[in-house]
């Protein structure tokens, strides 16, 4: 499993050593950037989707714990890298995944990265299961995976879903849109018993939101928000069966 990371360390030599170790011994880790202080680290964290942060404790103008406080909601794993062992309890309280002492042991570094990889692999596996229809036992609800967990939607709030390659755009009746890294086929199966019809290779509509059908080879439907969606000829009879 690939991990995206940054290195937060005020000593350039230490950054280079860690970066070289990762390149040689932990090839699944991609270092997206380096920071020498809290402010630089904040910019990198806010501008990147990170799996892992290698974090020194003592830095100019603040320490590792100041940084984590400023980040707020943390959706990445943290490996502390420090020459001081008296921060171990604080690191534990900050939910650190691992605590590495300087000088860095290659074996310990590999062990730390393997541990984080295992955590992220389990998280991804759990997220992949979130939308499986048989696990969605709350009637009228569907769970949508997000970076920090999942959102719960009322199926009645969904007007239609639109395919965008391996992503799906979900359009809601409050004019909001959610983009999810699941195919439209996935949502078709998840919503099969909730009044949704696949009317086109790119569209899945909430039949209860259809206010008008316009004739044609396949025709089209008008939804309650004024959106007009084409209906493919092969899907026409299935759609019209809802209104017999």
mmCIF file of C-alpha atoms in Angstrom:
data_model
loop_
_atom_site.group_PDB
_atom_site.id
_atom_site.type_symbol
_atom_site.label_atom_id
_atom_site.label_comp_id
_atom_site.label_asym_id
_atom_site.label_seq_id
_atom_site.Cartn_x
_atom_site.Cartn_y
_atom_site.Cartn_z
ATOM 1 C CA UNK A 1 0.000 0.000 0.000
ATOM 2 C CA UNK A 2 1.285 3.465 -0.948
ATOM 3 C CA UNK A 3 1.529 6.099 1.796
ATOM 4 C CA UNK A 4 1.779 9.844 1.204
ATOM 5 C CA UNK A 5 3.820 11.668 3.828
ATOM 6 C CA UNK A 6 5.717 14.784 4.868
ATOM 7 C CA UNK A 7 8.733 15.236 7.130
ATOM 8 C CA UNK A 8 8.551 17.922 9.815
ATOM 9 C CA UNK A 9 12.055 18.467 11.194
ATOM 10 C CA UNK A 10 14.053 21.663 11.786
ATOM 11 C CA UNK A 11 17.466 20.065 11.102
ATOM 12 C CA UNK A 12 18.213 19.712 7.389
ATOM 13 C CA UNK A 13 20.681 16.865 7.951
ATOM 14 C CA UNK A 14 18.082 14.871 9.879
ATOM 15 C CA UNK A 15 15.532 15.444 7.128
ATOM 16 C CA UNK A 16 17.934 14.170 4.496
ATOM 17 C CA UNK A 17 18.821 11.053 6.503
ATOM 18 C CA UNK A 18 15.187 10.162 7.059
ATOM 19 C CA UNK A 19 14.271 10.861 3.440
ATOM 20 C CA UNK A 20 17.100 8.651 2.189
ATOM 21 C CA UNK A 21 16.187 5.846 4.581
ATOM 22 C CA UNK A 22 12.569 5.961 3.404
ATOM 23 C CA UNK A 23 13.553 5.894 -0.249
ATOM 24 C CA UNK A 24 15.844 2.902 0.264
ATOM 25 C CA UNK A 25 14.038 0.828 2.885
ATOM 26 C CA UNK A 26 10.379 1.948 2.723
ATOM 27 C CA UNK A 27 9.577 2.385 -0.993
ATOM 28 C CA UNK A 28 5.829 2.481 -0.362
ATOM 29 C CA UNK A 29 6.244 5.889 1.329
ATOM 30 C CA UNK A 30 6.159 8.969 -0.911
ATOM 31 C CA UNK A 31 7.492 12.159 0.694
ATOM 32 C CA UNK A 32 5.446 15.059 -0.691
ATOM 33 C CA UNK A 33 7.290 17.792 1.181
ATOM 34 C CA UNK A 34 9.438 18.915 4.087
ATOM 35 C CA UNK A 35 8.912 21.523 6.797
ATOM 36 C CA UNK A 36 11.344 23.095 9.237
ATOM 37 C CA UNK A 37 8.783 24.652 11.588
ATOM 38 C CA UNK A 38 5.140 24.598 12.636
ATOM 39 C CA UNK A 39 3.916 27.169 10.110
ATOM 40 C CA UNK A 40 5.526 25.425 7.136
ATOM 41 C CA UNK A 41 4.097 22.129 8.351
ATOM 42 C CA UNK A 42 0.576 23.584 8.602
ATOM 43 C CA UNK A 43 0.707 24.703 4.981
ATOM 44 C CA UNK A 44 1.778 21.247 3.802
ATOM 45 C CA UNK A 45 -0.850 19.472 5.891
ATOM 46 C CA UNK A 46 -3.658 21.720 4.649
ATOM 47 C CA UNK A 47 -2.617 21.473 1.003
ATOM 48 C CA UNK A 48 -2.038 17.721 0.772
ATOM 49 C CA UNK A 49 -4.008 14.559 1.371
ATOM 50 C CA UNK A 50 -1.622 12.837 3.783
ATOM 51 C CA UNK A 51 -1.491 9.344 5.219
ATOM 52 C CA UNK A 52 1.501 9.906 7.477
ATOM 53 C CA UNK A 53 3.507 12.706 9.116
ATOM 54 C CA UNK A 54 7.024 12.175 10.463
ATOM 55 C CA UNK A 55 7.209 14.684 13.260
ATOM 56 C CA UNK A 56 10.091 16.019 15.338
ATOM 57 C CA UNK A 57 9.059 17.312 18.754
ATOM 58 C CA UNK A 58 11.200 20.382 19.290
ATOM 59 C CA UNK A 59 11.160 23.049 16.591
ATOM 60 C CA UNK A 60 11.531 26.829 16.382
ATOM 61 C CA UNK A 61 8.393 28.820 17.260
ATOM 62 C CA UNK A 62 6.445 25.881 18.650
ATOM 63 C CA UNK A 63 6.645 22.120 19.048
ATOM 64 C CA UNK A 64 4.934 19.049 17.645
ATOM 65 C CA UNK A 65 2.031 19.282 20.055
ATOM 66 C CA UNK A 66 1.392 22.923 19.131
ATOM 67 C CA UNK A 67 1.210 21.797 15.501
ATOM 68 C CA UNK A 68 -1.269 19.017 16.217
ATOM 69 C CA UNK A 69 -3.443 21.429 18.214
ATOM 70 C CA UNK A 70 -3.525 23.834 15.268
ATOM 71 C CA UNK A 71 -4.400 21.086 12.796
ATOM 72 C CA UNK A 72 -7.492 20.171 14.822
ATOM 73 C CA UNK A 73 -9.217 17.214 13.138
ATOM 74 C CA UNK A 74 -6.347 14.854 12.293
ATOM 75 C CA UNK A 75 -6.937 12.330 9.500
ATOM 76 C CA UNK A 76 -3.343 11.112 9.168
ATOM 77 C CA UNK A 77 -1.088 8.865 11.229
ATOM 78 C CA UNK A 78 1.872 10.337 13.126
ATOM 79 C CA UNK A 79 5.337 8.918 13.732
ATOM 80 C CA UNK A 80 7.318 10.965 16.225
ATOM 81 C CA UNK A 81 11.051 11.182 15.513
ATOM 82 C CA UNK A 82 13.031 12.722 18.363
ATOM 83 C CA UNK A 83 16.198 12.574 20.413
ATOM 84 C CA UNK A 84 14.218 12.925 23.655
ATOM 85 C CA UNK A 85 12.476 9.984 25.278
ATOM 86 C CA UNK A 86 10.589 12.048 27.877
ATOM 87 C CA UNK A 87 7.949 13.031 25.297
ATOM 88 C CA UNK A 88 6.754 9.452 24.876
ATOM 89 C CA UNK A 89 3.724 9.808 27.174
ATOM 90 C CA UNK A 90 2.679 13.063 25.497
ATOM 91 C CA UNK A 91 3.042 11.397 22.101
ATOM 92 C CA UNK A 92 0.874 8.524 23.269
ATOM 93 C CA UNK A 93 -1.757 10.975 24.460
ATOM 94 C CA UNK A 94 -1.593 12.636 21.030
ATOM 95 C CA UNK A 95 -2.445 9.245 19.471
ATOM 96 C CA UNK A 96 0.939 8.804 17.816
ATOM 97 C CA UNK A 97 1.289 5.581 15.837
ATOM 98 C CA UNK A 98 4.971 5.153 16.677
ATOM 99 C CA UNK A 99 7.817 6.806 18.586
ATOM 100 C CA UNK A 100 11.267 6.676 16.970
ATOM 101 C CA UNK A 101 14.409 7.696 18.799
ATOM 102 C CA UNK A 102 17.352 9.419 17.097
ATOM 103 C CA UNK A 103 19.670 8.218 15.726
ATOM 104 C CA UNK A 104 17.077 6.347 13.697
ATOM 105 C CA UNK A 105 17.290 2.568 13.648
ATOM 106 C CA UNK A 106 16.493 1.267 10.164
ATOM 107 C CA UNK A 107 14.786 -1.783 11.635
ATOM 108 C CA UNK A 108 12.606 0.404 13.856
ATOM 109 C CA UNK A 109 11.772 2.699 10.946
ATOM 110 C CA UNK A 110 10.657 -0.248 8.823
ATOM 111 C CA UNK A 111 8.615 -1.567 11.746
ATOM 112 C CA UNK A 112 6.963 1.849 12.229
ATOM 113 C CA UNK A 113 6.058 2.192 8.545
ATOM 114 C CA UNK A 114 4.741 -1.393 8.423
ATOM 115 C CA UNK A 115 2.556 -0.635 11.437
ATOM 116 C CA UNK A 116 1.067 2.463 9.797
ATOM 117 C CA UNK A 117 0.593 0.566 6.522
ATOM 118 C CA UNK A 118 -1.383 -2.079 8.401
ATOM 119 C CA UNK A 119 -3.566 0.591 10.026
ATOM 120 C CA UNK A 120 -4.309 2.318 6.710
ATOM 121 C CA UNK A 121 -4.985 -0.997 4.948
ATOM 122 C CA UNK A 122 -7.587 -1.915 7.574
ATOM 123 C CA UNK A 123 -9.160 1.546 7.351
ATOM 124 C CA UNK A 124 -9.454 1.279 3.573
ATOM 125 C CA UNK A 125 -10.936 -2.199 3.810
ATOM 126 C CA UNK A 126 -13.531 -0.929 6.280
ATOM 127 C CA UNK A 127 -14.350 2.043 4.054
ATOM 128 C CA UNK A 128 -14.796 -0.249 1.055
ATOM 129 C CA UNK A 129 -17.444 -2.141 3.025
ATOM 130 C CA UNK A 130 -19.384 0.946 4.083
ATOM 131 C CA UNK A 131 -21.562 1.156 0.993
ATOM 132 C CA UNK A 132 -22.177 -2.555 0.468
ATOM 133 C CA UNK A 133 -25.983 -2.762 0.369
ATOM 134 C CA UNK A 134 -26.290 -5.734 2.738
ATOM 135 C CA UNK A 135 -24.470 -3.778 5.468
ATOM 136 C CA UNK A 136 -26.770 -0.770 5.122
ATOM 137 C CA UNK A 137 -29.426 -1.899 7.596
ATOM 138 C CA UNK A 138 -30.998 1.467 8.447
ATOM 139 C CA UNK A 139 -34.095 1.836 6.309
ATOM 140 C CA UNK A 140 -34.108 4.946 4.145
ATOM 141 C CA UNK A 141 -30.449 5.763 4.801
ATOM 142 C CA UNK A 142 -27.214 5.351 2.872
ATOM 143 C CA UNK A 143 -23.656 5.910 4.069
ATOM 144 C CA UNK A 144 -21.214 7.946 1.978
ATOM 145 C CA UNK A 145 -17.472 7.460 2.669
ATOM 146 C CA UNK A 146 -15.409 10.563 3.413
ATOM 147 C CA UNK A 147 -11.756 11.174 4.316
ATOM 148 C CA UNK A 148 -12.546 11.486 8.013
ATOM 149 C CA UNK A 149 -15.247 8.809 8.233
ATOM 150 C CA UNK A 150 -18.645 8.739 6.512
ATOM 151 C CA UNK A 151 -21.754 10.870 6.060
ATOM 152 C CA UNK A 152 -25.282 9.486 6.338
ATOM 153 C CA UNK A 153 -27.861 10.589 3.772
ATOM 154 C CA UNK A 154 -31.600 10.095 3.589
ATOM 155 C CA UNK A 155 -32.246 8.354 0.280
ATOM 156 C CA UNK A 156 -35.287 10.620 -0.171
ATOM 157 C CA UNK A 157 -32.913 13.614 -0.250
ATOM 158 C CA UNK A 158 -31.136 12.288 -3.357
ATOM 159 C CA UNK A 159 -32.490 13.606 -6.672
ATOM 160 C CA UNK A 160 -30.144 11.754 -8.992
ATOM 161 C CA UNK A 161 -26.646 10.329 -9.344
ATOM 162 C CA UNK A 162 -24.350 10.991 -12.282
ATOM 163 C CA UNK A 163 -21.374 8.886 -13.387
ATOM 164 C CA UNK A 164 -17.963 10.527 -13.691
ATOM 165 C CA UNK A 165 -15.559 7.730 -14.650
ATOM 166 C CA UNK A 166 -14.872 5.828 -11.398
ATOM 167 C CA UNK A 167 -16.559 8.542 -9.346
ATOM 168 C CA UNK A 168 -20.213 9.331 -8.781
ATOM 169 C CA UNK A 169 -21.716 12.788 -8.329
ATOM 170 C CA UNK A 170 -24.695 12.723 -5.956
ATOM 171 C CA UNK A 171 -27.127 15.621 -6.370
ATOM 172 C CA UNK A 172 -29.333 16.445 -3.380
ATOM 173 C CA UNK A 173 -32.634 18.309 -3.128
ATOM 174 C CA UNK A 174 -30.945 21.138 -1.189
ATOM 175 C CA UNK A 175 -28.890 21.950 -4.323
ATOM 176 C CA UNK A 176 -25.760 20.427 -2.817
ATOM 177 C CA UNK A 177 -23.537 17.875 -4.520
ATOM 178 C CA UNK A 178 -21.319 15.139 -3.113
ATOM 179 C CA UNK A 179 -18.579 13.376 -5.091
ATOM 180 C CA UNK A 180 -17.794 9.804 -4.049
ATOM 181 C CA UNK A 181 -15.057 7.466 -5.299
ATOM 182 C CA UNK A 182 -17.526 4.716 -6.197
ATOM 183 C CA UNK A 183 -18.949 3.794 -9.606
ATOM 184 C CA UNK A 184 -22.563 4.457 -10.586
ATOM 185 C CA UNK A 185 -23.069 0.689 -10.787
ATOM 186 C CA UNK A 186 -22.211 0.518 -7.103
ATOM 187 C CA UNK A 187 -24.941 3.029 -6.234
ATOM 188 C CA UNK A 188 -27.410 1.301 -8.540
ATOM 189 C CA UNK A 189 -26.999 -1.859 -6.460
ATOM 190 C CA UNK A 190 -27.060 0.013 -3.157
ATOM 191 C CA UNK A 191 -30.289 1.873 -4.025
ATOM 192 C CA UNK A 192 -32.068 -0.904 -5.902
ATOM 193 C CA UNK A 193 -34.830 -1.166 -3.272
ATOM 194 C CA UNK A 194 -35.146 2.578 -2.605
ATOM 195 C CA UNK A 195 -37.041 3.722 -5.696
ATOM 196 C CA UNK A 196 -34.088 4.533 -7.958
ATOM 197 C CA UNK A 197 -33.940 3.668 -11.661
ATOM 198 C CA UNK A 198 -30.959 3.539 -14.002
ATOM 199 C CA UNK A 199 -32.269 5.553 -16.968
ATOM 200 C CA UNK A 200 -28.988 5.992 -18.819
ATOM 201 C CA UNK A 201 -25.414 4.702 -18.631
ATOM 202 C CA UNK A 202 -24.543 7.955 -16.847
ATOM 203 C CA UNK A 203 -27.652 8.557 -14.731
ATOM 204 C CA UNK A 204 -29.502 6.996 -11.821
ATOM 205 C CA UNK A 205 -32.642 8.912 -10.809
ATOM 206 C CA UNK A 206 -34.961 8.966 -7.820
ATOM 207 C CA UNK A 207 -38.251 7.949 -9.445
ATOM 208 C CA UNK A 208 -40.210 9.803 -6.749
ATOM 209 C CA UNK A 209 -38.620 13.055 -7.978
ATOM 210 C CA UNK A 210 -39.721 12.573 -11.614
ATOM 211 C CA UNK A 211 -42.405 15.161 -12.471
ATOM 212 C CA UNK A 212 -42.632 14.707 -16.252
ATOM 213 C CA UNK A 213 -41.756 12.257 -19.007
ATOM 214 C CA UNK A 214 -41.025 13.620 -22.484
ATOM 215 C CA UNK A 215 -41.567 11.212 -25.385
ATOM 216 C CA UNK A 216 -38.826 10.152 -27.771
ATOM 217 C CA UNK A 217 -36.878 7.076 -28.831
ATOM 218 C CA UNK A 218 -35.752 6.854 -25.260
ATOM 219 C CA UNK A 219 -37.246 10.132 -24.186
ATOM 220 C CA UNK A 220 -36.233 12.101 -21.156
ATOM 221 C CA UNK A 221 -37.481 12.843 -17.652
ATOM 222 C CA UNK A 222 -37.868 16.126 -15.840
ATOM 223 C CA UNK A 223 -36.974 16.082 -12.150
ATOM 224 C CA UNK A 224 -38.499 18.227 -9.416
ATOM 225 C CA UNK A 225 -35.593 20.677 -9.522
ATOM 226 C CA UNK A 226 -36.004 21.271 -13.267
ATOM 227 C CA UNK A 227 -33.143 19.007 -14.315
ATOM 228 C CA UNK A 228 -33.851 17.134 -17.559
ATOM 229 C CA UNK A 229 -32.197 13.722 -17.902
ATOM 230 C CA UNK A 230 -32.010 11.692 -21.108
ATOM 231 C CA UNK A 231 -33.426 8.159 -21.040
ATOM 232 C CA UNK A 232 -31.691 5.538 -23.179
ATOM 233 C CA UNK A 233 -33.923 3.361 -25.367
ATOM 234 C CA UNK A 234 -32.816 0.203 -23.546
ATOM 235 C CA UNK A 235 -33.846 1.671 -20.170
ATOM 236 C CA UNK A 236 -37.195 3.162 -21.258
ATOM 237 C CA UNK A 237 -39.497 0.229 -20.477
ATOM 238 C CA UNK A 238 -37.930 -0.309 -17.067
ATOM 239 C CA UNK A 239 -38.465 3.340 -16.167
ATOM 240 C CA UNK A 240 -42.055 3.448 -17.429
ATOM 241 C CA UNK A 241 -42.887 0.331 -15.418
ATOM 242 C CA UNK A 242 -42.741 2.498 -12.279
ATOM 243 C CA UNK A 243 -45.687 4.577 -13.530
ATOM 244 C CA UNK A 244 -48.096 1.864 -14.698
#
